[in-house]
PDB file of C-alpha atoms and ligand atoms in Angstrom:
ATOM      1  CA  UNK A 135       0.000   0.000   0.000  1.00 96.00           C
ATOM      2  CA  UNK A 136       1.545   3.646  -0.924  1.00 98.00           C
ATOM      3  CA  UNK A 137       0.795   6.129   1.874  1.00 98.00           C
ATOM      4  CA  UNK A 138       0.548   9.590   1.445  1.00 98.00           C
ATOM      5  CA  UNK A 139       0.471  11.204   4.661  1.00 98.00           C
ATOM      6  CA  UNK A 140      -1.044  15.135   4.338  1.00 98.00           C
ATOM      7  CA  UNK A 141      -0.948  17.995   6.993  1.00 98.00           C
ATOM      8  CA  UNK A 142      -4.930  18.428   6.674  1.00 98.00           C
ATOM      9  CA  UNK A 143      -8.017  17.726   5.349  1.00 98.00           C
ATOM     10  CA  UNK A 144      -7.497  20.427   1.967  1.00 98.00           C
ATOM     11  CA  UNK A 145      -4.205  19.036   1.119  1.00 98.00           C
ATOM     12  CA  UNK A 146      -5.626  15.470   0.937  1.00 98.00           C
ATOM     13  CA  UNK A 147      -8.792  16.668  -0.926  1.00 98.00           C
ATOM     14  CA  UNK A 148      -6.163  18.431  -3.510  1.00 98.00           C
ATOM     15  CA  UNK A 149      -4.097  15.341  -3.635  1.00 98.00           C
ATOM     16  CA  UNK A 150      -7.085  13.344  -4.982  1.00 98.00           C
ATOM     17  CA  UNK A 151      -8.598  15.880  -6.714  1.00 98.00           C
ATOM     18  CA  UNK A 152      -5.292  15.563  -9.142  1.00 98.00           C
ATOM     19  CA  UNK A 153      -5.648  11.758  -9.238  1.00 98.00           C
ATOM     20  CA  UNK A 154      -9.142  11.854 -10.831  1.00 98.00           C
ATOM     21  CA  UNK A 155      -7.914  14.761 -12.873  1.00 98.00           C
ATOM     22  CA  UNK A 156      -4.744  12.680 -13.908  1.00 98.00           C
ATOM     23  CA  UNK A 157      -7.346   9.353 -15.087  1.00 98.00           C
ATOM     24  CA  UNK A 158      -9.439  12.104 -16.743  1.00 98.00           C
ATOM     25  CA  UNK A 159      -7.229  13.654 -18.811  1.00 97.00           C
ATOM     26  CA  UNK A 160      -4.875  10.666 -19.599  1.00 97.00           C
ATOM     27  CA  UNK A 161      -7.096   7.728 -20.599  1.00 97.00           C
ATOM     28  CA  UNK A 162      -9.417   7.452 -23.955  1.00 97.00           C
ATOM     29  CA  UNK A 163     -12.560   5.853 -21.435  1.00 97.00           C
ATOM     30  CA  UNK A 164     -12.005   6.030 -18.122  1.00 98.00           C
ATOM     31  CA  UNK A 165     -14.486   4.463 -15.559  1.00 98.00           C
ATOM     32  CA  UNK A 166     -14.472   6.501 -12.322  1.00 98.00           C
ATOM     33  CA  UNK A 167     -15.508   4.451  -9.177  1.00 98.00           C
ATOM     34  CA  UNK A 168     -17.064   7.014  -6.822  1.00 98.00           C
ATOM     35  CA  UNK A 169     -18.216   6.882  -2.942  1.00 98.00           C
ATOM     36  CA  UNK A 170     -20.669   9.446  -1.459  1.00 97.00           C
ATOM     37  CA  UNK A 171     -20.543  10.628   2.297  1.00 94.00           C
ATOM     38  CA  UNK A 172     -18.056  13.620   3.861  1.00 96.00           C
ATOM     39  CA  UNK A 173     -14.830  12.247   3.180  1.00 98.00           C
ATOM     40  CA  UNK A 174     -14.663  12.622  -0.730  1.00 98.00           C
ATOM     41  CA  UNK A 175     -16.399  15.920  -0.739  1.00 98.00           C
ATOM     42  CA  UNK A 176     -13.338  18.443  -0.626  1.00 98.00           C
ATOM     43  CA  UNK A 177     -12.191  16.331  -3.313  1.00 98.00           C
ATOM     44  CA  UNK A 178     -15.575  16.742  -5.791  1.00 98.00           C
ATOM     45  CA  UNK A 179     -15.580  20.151  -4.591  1.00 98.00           C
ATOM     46  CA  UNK A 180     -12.350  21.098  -5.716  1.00 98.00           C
ATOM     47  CA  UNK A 181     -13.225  19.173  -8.918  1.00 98.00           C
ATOM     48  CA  UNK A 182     -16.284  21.407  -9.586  1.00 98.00           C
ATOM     49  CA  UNK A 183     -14.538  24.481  -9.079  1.00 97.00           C
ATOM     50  CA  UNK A 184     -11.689  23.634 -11.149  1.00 97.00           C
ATOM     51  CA  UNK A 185     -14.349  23.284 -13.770  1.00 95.00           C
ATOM     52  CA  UNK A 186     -15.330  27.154 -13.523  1.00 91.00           C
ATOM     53  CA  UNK A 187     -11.286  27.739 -13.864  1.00 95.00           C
ATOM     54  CA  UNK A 188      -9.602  25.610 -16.448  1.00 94.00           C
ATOM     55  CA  UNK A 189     -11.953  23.006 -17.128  1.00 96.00           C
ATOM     56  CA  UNK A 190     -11.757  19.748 -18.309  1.00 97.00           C
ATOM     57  CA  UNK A 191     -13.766  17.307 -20.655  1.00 97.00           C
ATOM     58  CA  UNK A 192     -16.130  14.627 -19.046  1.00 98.00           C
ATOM     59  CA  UNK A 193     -17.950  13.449 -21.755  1.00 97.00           C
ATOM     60  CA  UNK A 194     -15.716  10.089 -22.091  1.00 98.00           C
ATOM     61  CA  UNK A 195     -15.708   8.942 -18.579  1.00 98.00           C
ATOM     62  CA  UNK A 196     -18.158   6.680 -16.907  1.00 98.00           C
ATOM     63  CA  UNK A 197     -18.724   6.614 -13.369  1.00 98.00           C
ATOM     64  CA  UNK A 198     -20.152   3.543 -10.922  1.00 98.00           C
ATOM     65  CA  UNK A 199     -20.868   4.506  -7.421  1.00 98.00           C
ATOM     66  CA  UNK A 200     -20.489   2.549  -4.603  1.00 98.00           C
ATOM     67  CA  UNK A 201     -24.177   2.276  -2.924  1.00 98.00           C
ATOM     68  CA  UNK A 202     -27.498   3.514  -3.074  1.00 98.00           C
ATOM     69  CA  UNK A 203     -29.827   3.356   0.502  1.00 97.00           C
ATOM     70  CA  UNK A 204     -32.887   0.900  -0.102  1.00 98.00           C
ATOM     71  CA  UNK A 205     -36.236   2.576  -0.345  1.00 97.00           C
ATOM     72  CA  UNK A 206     -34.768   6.427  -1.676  1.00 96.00           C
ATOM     73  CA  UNK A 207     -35.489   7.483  -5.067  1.00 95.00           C
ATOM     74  CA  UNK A 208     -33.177   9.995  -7.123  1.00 94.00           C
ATOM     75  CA  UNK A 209     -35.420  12.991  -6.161  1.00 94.00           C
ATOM     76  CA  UNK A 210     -35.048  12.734  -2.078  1.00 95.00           C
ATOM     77  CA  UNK A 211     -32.551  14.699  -0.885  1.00 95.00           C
ATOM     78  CA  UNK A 212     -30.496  12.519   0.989  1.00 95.00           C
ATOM     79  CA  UNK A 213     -30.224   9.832  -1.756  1.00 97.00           C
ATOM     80  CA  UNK A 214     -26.949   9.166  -2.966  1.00 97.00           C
ATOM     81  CA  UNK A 215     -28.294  10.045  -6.827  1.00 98.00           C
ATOM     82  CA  UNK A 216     -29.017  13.307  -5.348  1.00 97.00           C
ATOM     83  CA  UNK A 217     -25.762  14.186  -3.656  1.00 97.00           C
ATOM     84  CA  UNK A 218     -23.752  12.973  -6.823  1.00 98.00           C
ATOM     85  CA  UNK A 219     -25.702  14.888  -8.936  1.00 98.00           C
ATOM     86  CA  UNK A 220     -25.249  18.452  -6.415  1.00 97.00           C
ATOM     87  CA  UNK A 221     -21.956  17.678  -5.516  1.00 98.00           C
ATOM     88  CA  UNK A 222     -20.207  16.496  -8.738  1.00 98.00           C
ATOM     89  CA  UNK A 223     -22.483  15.444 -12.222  1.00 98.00           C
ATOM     90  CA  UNK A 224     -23.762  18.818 -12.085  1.00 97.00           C
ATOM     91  CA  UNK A 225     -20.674  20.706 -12.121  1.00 97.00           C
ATOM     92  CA  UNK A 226     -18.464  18.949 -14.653  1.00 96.00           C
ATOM     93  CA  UNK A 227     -21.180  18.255 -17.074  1.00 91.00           C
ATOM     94  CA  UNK A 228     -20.598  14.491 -17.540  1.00 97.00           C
ATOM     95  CA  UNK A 229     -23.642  12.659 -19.266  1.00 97.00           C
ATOM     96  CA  UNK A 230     -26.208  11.183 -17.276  1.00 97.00           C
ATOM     97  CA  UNK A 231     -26.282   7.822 -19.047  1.00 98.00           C
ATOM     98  CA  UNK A 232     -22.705   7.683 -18.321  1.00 98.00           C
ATOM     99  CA  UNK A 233     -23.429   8.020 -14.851  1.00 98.00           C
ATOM    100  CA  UNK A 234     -24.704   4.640 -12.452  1.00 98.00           C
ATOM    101  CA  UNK A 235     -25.369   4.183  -8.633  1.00 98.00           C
ATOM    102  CA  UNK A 236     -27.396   1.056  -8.142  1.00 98.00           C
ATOM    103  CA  UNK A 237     -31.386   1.818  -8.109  1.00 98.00           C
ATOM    104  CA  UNK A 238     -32.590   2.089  -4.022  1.00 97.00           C
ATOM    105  CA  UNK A 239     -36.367   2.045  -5.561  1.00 98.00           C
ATOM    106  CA  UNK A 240     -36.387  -1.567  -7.475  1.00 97.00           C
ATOM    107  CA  UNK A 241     -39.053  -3.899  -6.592  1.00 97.00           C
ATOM    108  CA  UNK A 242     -37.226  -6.806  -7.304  1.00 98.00           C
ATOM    109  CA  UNK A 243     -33.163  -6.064  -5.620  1.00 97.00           C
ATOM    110  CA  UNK A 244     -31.786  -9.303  -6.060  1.00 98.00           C
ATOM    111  CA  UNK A 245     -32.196  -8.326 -10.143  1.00 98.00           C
ATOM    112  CA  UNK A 246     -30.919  -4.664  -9.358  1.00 98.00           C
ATOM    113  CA  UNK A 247     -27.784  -6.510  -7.879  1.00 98.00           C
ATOM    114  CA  UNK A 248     -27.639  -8.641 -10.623  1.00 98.00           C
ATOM    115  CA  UNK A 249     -27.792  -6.266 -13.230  1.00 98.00           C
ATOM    116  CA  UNK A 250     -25.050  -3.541 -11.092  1.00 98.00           C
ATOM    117  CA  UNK A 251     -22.348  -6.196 -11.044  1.00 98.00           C
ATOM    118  CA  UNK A 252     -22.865  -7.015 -14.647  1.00 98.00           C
ATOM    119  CA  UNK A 253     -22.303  -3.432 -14.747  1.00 98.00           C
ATOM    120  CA  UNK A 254     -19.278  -3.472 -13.364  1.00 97.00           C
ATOM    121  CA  UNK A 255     -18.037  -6.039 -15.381  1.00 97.00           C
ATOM    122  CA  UNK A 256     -19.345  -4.810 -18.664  1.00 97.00           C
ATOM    123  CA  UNK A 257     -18.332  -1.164 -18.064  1.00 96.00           C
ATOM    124  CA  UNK A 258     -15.782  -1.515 -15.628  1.00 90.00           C
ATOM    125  CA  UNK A 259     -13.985  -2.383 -13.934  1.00 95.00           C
ATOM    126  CA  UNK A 260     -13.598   0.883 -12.420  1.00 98.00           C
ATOM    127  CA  UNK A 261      -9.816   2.152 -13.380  1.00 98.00           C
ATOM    128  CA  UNK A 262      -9.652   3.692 -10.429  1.00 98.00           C
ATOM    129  CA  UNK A 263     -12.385   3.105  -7.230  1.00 98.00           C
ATOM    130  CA  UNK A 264     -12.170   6.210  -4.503  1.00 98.00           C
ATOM    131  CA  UNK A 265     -12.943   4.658  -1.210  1.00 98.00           C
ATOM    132  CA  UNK A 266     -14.011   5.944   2.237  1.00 98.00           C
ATOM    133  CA  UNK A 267     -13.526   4.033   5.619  1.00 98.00           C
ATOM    134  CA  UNK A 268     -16.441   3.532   8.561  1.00 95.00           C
ATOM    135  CA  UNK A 269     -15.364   4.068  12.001  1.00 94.00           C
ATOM    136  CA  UNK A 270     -16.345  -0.385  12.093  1.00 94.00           C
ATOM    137  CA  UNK A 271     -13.662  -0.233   8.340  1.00 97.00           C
ATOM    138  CA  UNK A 272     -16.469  -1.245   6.151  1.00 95.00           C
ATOM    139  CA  UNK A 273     -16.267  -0.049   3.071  1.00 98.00           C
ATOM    140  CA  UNK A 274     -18.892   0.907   0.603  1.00 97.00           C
ATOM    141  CA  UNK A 275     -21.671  -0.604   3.176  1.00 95.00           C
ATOM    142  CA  UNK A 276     -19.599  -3.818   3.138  1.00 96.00           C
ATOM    143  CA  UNK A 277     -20.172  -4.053   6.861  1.00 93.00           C
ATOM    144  CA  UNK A 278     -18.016  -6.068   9.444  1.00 95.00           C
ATOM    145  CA  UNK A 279     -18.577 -10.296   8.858  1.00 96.00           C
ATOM    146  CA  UNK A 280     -19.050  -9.388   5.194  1.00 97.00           C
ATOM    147  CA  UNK A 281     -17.745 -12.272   3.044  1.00 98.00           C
ATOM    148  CA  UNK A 282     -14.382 -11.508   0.980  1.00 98.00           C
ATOM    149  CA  UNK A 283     -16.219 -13.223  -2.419  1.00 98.00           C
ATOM    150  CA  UNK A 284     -19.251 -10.670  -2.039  1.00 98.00           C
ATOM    151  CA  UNK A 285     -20.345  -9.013  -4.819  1.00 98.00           C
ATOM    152  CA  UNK A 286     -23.052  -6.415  -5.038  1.00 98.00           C
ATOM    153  CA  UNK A 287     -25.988  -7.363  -2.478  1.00 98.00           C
ATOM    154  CA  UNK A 288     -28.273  -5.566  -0.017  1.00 98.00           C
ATOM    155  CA  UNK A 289     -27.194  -5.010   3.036  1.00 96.00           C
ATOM    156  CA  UNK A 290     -28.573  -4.452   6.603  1.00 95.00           C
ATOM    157  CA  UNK A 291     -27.181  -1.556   7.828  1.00 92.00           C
ATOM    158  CA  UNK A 292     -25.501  -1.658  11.097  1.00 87.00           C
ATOM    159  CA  UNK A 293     -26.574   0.525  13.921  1.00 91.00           C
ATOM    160  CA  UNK A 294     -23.333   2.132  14.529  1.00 88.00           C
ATOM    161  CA  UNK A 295     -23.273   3.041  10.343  1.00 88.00           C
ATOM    162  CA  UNK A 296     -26.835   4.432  10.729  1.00 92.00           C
ATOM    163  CA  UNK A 297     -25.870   6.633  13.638  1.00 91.00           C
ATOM    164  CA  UNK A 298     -22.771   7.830  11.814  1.00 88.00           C
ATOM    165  CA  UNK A 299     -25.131   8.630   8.895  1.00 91.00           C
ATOM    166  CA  UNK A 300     -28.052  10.829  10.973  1.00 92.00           C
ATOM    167  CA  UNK A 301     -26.128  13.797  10.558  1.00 89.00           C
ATOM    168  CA  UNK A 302     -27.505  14.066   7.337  1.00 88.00           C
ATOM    169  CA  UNK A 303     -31.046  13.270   7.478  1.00 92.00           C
ATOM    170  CA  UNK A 304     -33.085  15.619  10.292  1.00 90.00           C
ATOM    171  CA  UNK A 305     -33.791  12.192  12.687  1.00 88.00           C
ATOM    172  CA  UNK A 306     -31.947   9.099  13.137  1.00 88.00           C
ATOM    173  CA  UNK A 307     -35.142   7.326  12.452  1.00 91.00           C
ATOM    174  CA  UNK A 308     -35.340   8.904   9.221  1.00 93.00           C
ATOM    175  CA  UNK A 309     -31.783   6.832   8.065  1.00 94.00           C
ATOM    176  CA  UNK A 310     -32.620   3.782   5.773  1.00 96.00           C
ATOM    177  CA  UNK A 311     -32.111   0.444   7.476  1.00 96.00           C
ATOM    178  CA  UNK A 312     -30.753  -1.245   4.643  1.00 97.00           C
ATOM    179  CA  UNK A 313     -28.860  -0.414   1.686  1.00 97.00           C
ATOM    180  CA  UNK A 314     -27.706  -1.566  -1.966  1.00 98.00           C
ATOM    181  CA  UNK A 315     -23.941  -2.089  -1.982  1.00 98.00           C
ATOM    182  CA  UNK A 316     -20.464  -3.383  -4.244  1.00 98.00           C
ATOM    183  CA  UNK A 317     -19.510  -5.969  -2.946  1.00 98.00           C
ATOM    184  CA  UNK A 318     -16.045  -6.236  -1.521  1.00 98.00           C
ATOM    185  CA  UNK A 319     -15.145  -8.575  -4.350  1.00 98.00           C
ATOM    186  CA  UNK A 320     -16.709  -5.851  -6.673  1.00 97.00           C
ATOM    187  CA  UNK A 321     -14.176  -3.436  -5.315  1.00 98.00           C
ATOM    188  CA  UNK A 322     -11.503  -5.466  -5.224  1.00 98.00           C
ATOM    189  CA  UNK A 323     -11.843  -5.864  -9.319  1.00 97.00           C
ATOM    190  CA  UNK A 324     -10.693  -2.305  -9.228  1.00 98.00           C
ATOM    191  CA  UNK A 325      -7.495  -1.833 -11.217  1.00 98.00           C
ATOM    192  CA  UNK A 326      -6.302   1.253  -8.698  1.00 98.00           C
ATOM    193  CA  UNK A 327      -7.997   2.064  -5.531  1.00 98.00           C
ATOM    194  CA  UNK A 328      -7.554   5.338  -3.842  1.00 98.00           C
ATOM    195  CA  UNK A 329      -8.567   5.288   0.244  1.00 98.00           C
ATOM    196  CA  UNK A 330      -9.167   8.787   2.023  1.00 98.00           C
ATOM    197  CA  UNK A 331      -9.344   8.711   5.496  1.00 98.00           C
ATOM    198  CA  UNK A 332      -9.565  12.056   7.637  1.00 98.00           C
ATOM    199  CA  UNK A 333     -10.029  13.154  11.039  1.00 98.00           C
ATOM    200  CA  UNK A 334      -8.973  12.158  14.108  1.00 98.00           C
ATOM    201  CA  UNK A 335     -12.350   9.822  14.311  1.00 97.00           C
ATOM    202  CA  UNK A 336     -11.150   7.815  11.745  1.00 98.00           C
ATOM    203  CA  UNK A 337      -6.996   7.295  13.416  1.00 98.00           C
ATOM    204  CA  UNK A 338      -8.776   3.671  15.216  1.00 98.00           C
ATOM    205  CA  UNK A 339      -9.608   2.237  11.834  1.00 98.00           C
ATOM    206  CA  UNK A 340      -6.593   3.560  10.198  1.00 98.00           C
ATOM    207  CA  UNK A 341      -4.428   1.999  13.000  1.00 98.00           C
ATOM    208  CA  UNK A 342      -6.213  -0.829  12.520  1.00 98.00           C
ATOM    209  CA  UNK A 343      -5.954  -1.204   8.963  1.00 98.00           C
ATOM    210  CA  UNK A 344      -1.714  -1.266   9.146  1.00 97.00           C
ATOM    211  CA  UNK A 345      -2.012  -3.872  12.405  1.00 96.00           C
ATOM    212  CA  UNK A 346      -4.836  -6.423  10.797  1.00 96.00           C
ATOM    213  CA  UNK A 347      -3.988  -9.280   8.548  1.00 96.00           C
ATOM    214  CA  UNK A 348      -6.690  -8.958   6.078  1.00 97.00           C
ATOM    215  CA  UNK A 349      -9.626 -10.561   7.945  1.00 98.00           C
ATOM    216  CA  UNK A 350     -13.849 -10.396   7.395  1.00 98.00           C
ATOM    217  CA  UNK A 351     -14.191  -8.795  10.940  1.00 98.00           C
ATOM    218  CA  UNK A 352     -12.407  -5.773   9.465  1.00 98.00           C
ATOM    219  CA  UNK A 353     -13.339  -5.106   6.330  1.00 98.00           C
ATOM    220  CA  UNK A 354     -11.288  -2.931   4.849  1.00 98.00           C
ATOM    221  CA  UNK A 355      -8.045  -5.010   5.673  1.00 98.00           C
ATOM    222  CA  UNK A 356      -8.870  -7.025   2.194  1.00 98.00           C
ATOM    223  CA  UNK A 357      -7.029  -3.440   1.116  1.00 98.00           C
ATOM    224  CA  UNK A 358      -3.798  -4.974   1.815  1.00 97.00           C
ATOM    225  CA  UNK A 359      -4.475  -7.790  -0.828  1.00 97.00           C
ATOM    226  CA  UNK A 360      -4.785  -5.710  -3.444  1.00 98.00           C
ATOM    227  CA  UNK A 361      -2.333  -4.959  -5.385  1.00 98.00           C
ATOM    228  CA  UNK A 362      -2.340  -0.963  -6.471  1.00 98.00           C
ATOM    229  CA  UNK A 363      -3.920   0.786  -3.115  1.00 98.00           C
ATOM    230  CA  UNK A 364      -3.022   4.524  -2.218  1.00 98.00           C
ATOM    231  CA  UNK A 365      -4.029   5.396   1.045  1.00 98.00           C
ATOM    232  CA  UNK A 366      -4.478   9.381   1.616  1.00 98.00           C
ATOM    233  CA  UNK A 367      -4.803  10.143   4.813  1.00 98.00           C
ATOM    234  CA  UNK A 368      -4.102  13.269   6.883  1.00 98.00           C
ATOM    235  CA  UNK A 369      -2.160  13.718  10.507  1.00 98.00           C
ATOM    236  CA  UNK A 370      -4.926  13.170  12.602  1.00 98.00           C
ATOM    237  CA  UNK A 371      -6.362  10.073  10.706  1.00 98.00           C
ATOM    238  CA  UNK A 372      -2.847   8.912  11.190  1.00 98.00           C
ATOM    239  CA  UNK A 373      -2.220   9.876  14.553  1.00 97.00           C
ATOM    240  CA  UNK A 374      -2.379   6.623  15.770  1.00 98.00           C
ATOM    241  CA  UNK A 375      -0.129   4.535  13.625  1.00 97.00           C
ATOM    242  CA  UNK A 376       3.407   3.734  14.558  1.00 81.00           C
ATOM    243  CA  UNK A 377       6.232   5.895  12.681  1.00 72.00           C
TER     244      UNK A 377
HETATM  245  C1  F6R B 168     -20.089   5.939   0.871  1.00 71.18           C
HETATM  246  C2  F6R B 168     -19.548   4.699   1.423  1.00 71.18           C
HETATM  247  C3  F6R B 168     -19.063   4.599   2.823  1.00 71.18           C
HETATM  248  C4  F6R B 168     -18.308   5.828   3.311  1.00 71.18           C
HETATM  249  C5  F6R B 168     -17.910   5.654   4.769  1.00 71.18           C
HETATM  250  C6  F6R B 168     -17.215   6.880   5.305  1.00 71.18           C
HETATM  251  O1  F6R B 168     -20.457   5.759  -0.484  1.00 71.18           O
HETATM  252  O2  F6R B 168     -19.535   3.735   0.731  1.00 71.18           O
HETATM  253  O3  F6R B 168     -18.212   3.478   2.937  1.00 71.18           O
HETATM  254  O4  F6R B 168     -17.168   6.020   2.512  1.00 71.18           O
HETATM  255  O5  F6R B 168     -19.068   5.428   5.529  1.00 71.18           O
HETATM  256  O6  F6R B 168     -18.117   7.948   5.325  1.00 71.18           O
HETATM  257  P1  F6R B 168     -17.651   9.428   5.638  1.00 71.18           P
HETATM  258  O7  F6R B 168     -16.775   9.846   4.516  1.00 71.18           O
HETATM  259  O8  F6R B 168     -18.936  10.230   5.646  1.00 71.18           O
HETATM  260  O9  F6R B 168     -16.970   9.409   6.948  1.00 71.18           O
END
């Protein structure tokens, strides 16, 4: 695993910022793997405003997002469709088709799974997947116990996750209980993987993640099995990890 250790939060979002930018710019097709939540959000930030300032074309990339939550459409607000769409699709004027994050409103899931990891394997895989960690290391919803060979399946939410997660909807209640995610075998098809941990709430699972030999319990230790992971991380993610 490369490291990339940054003095705060901006510097890291920069630092990724020019990774996309670099798989933009330099490959005829790219397929962008994308996560949602607080972490990657400097980085699609600085992406959009870039966009206003020198910007770049989007029209040949293809993008496949991690999860959806079960039961919200693309229109409510704290869908993961709609913060895509506020956060990055709308700023860097990518087309829509081009655009997929599994479908939290199908009747039948087990088909919606179906058809997202055909997906992946059709479109993808993703030339380079931007991951997030959970406090627990899941990854994507891949939640502690999940299998290695998953691929994309719904998932039950744990409680810790859907605490995490209130912050953004107005009561905890309010937070899906189950969700439509990759797989960790889905991710693991990635050719690169980027990891961005920040904040000194996520040092435990970063510590973690350099002591554990890649084991279900912690999900995101399967990281260490792959072969082309950069972890950005800034000084208090870090904090705890022996130097
Ligand atoms: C989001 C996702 C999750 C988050 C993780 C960290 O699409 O798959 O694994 O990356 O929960 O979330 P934040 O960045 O909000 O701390």
């Amino acid at each position: 695993m490369n490291v990339i250790i940054t003095e705060d939060y901006d510097t890291l979002s920069e630092q990724s910022a020019d990774i996309i930018t670099n798989h933009v710019t330099g490959l005829e097709a790219p397929v962008l793997g994308l996560a949602t939540g607080s972490t990657p959000l400097g980085t699609y930030n600085r992406l959009a405003a870039r966009q206003a300032i020198a910007p770049i074309d989007y029209r040949h990339v293809s993008t496949i997002n991690l999860d959806e939550y079960v039961g919200l459409g693309k229109a409510h607000p704290q869908s993961y469709h709609a913060f895509m769409k506020e956060k990055l699709f709308d700023h860097i004027e990518i087309p829509e088709a081009n655009t997929h994050i599994p479908d939290g409103l199908a009747e039948n899931r087990q088909a919606e799974c179906e058809r997202y990891e055909q997906l992946i394997d059709s479109i993808g895989p993703p030339d380079l997947q931007v991951l997030g960690i959970g406090h627990n290391g899941h990854i994507g919803f891949n939640e502690p116990g999940t299998s290695f060979q998953s691929e994309t399946h719904v998932v039950n939410l744990a409680p810790s996750t859907r605490e995490a997660n209130a912050r953004f909807f107005s009561s905890s209640e309010e937070v899906p209980c189950q969700a439509i995610t990759m797989g960790i075998k889905s991710i693991m098809k990635s050719r690169k993987i980027v990891l961005l941990a920040s904040g000194q709430s996520k040092a435990k699972a970063i510590e973690r993640l350099f002591q554990e030999e890649p084991n279900e319990a912690f999900p995101a230790s399967v990281l260490n099995q792959h072969p082309n992971v950069t972890l950005i991380v800034d000084q208090e993610a870090y904090q705890l990890v022996e130097q």
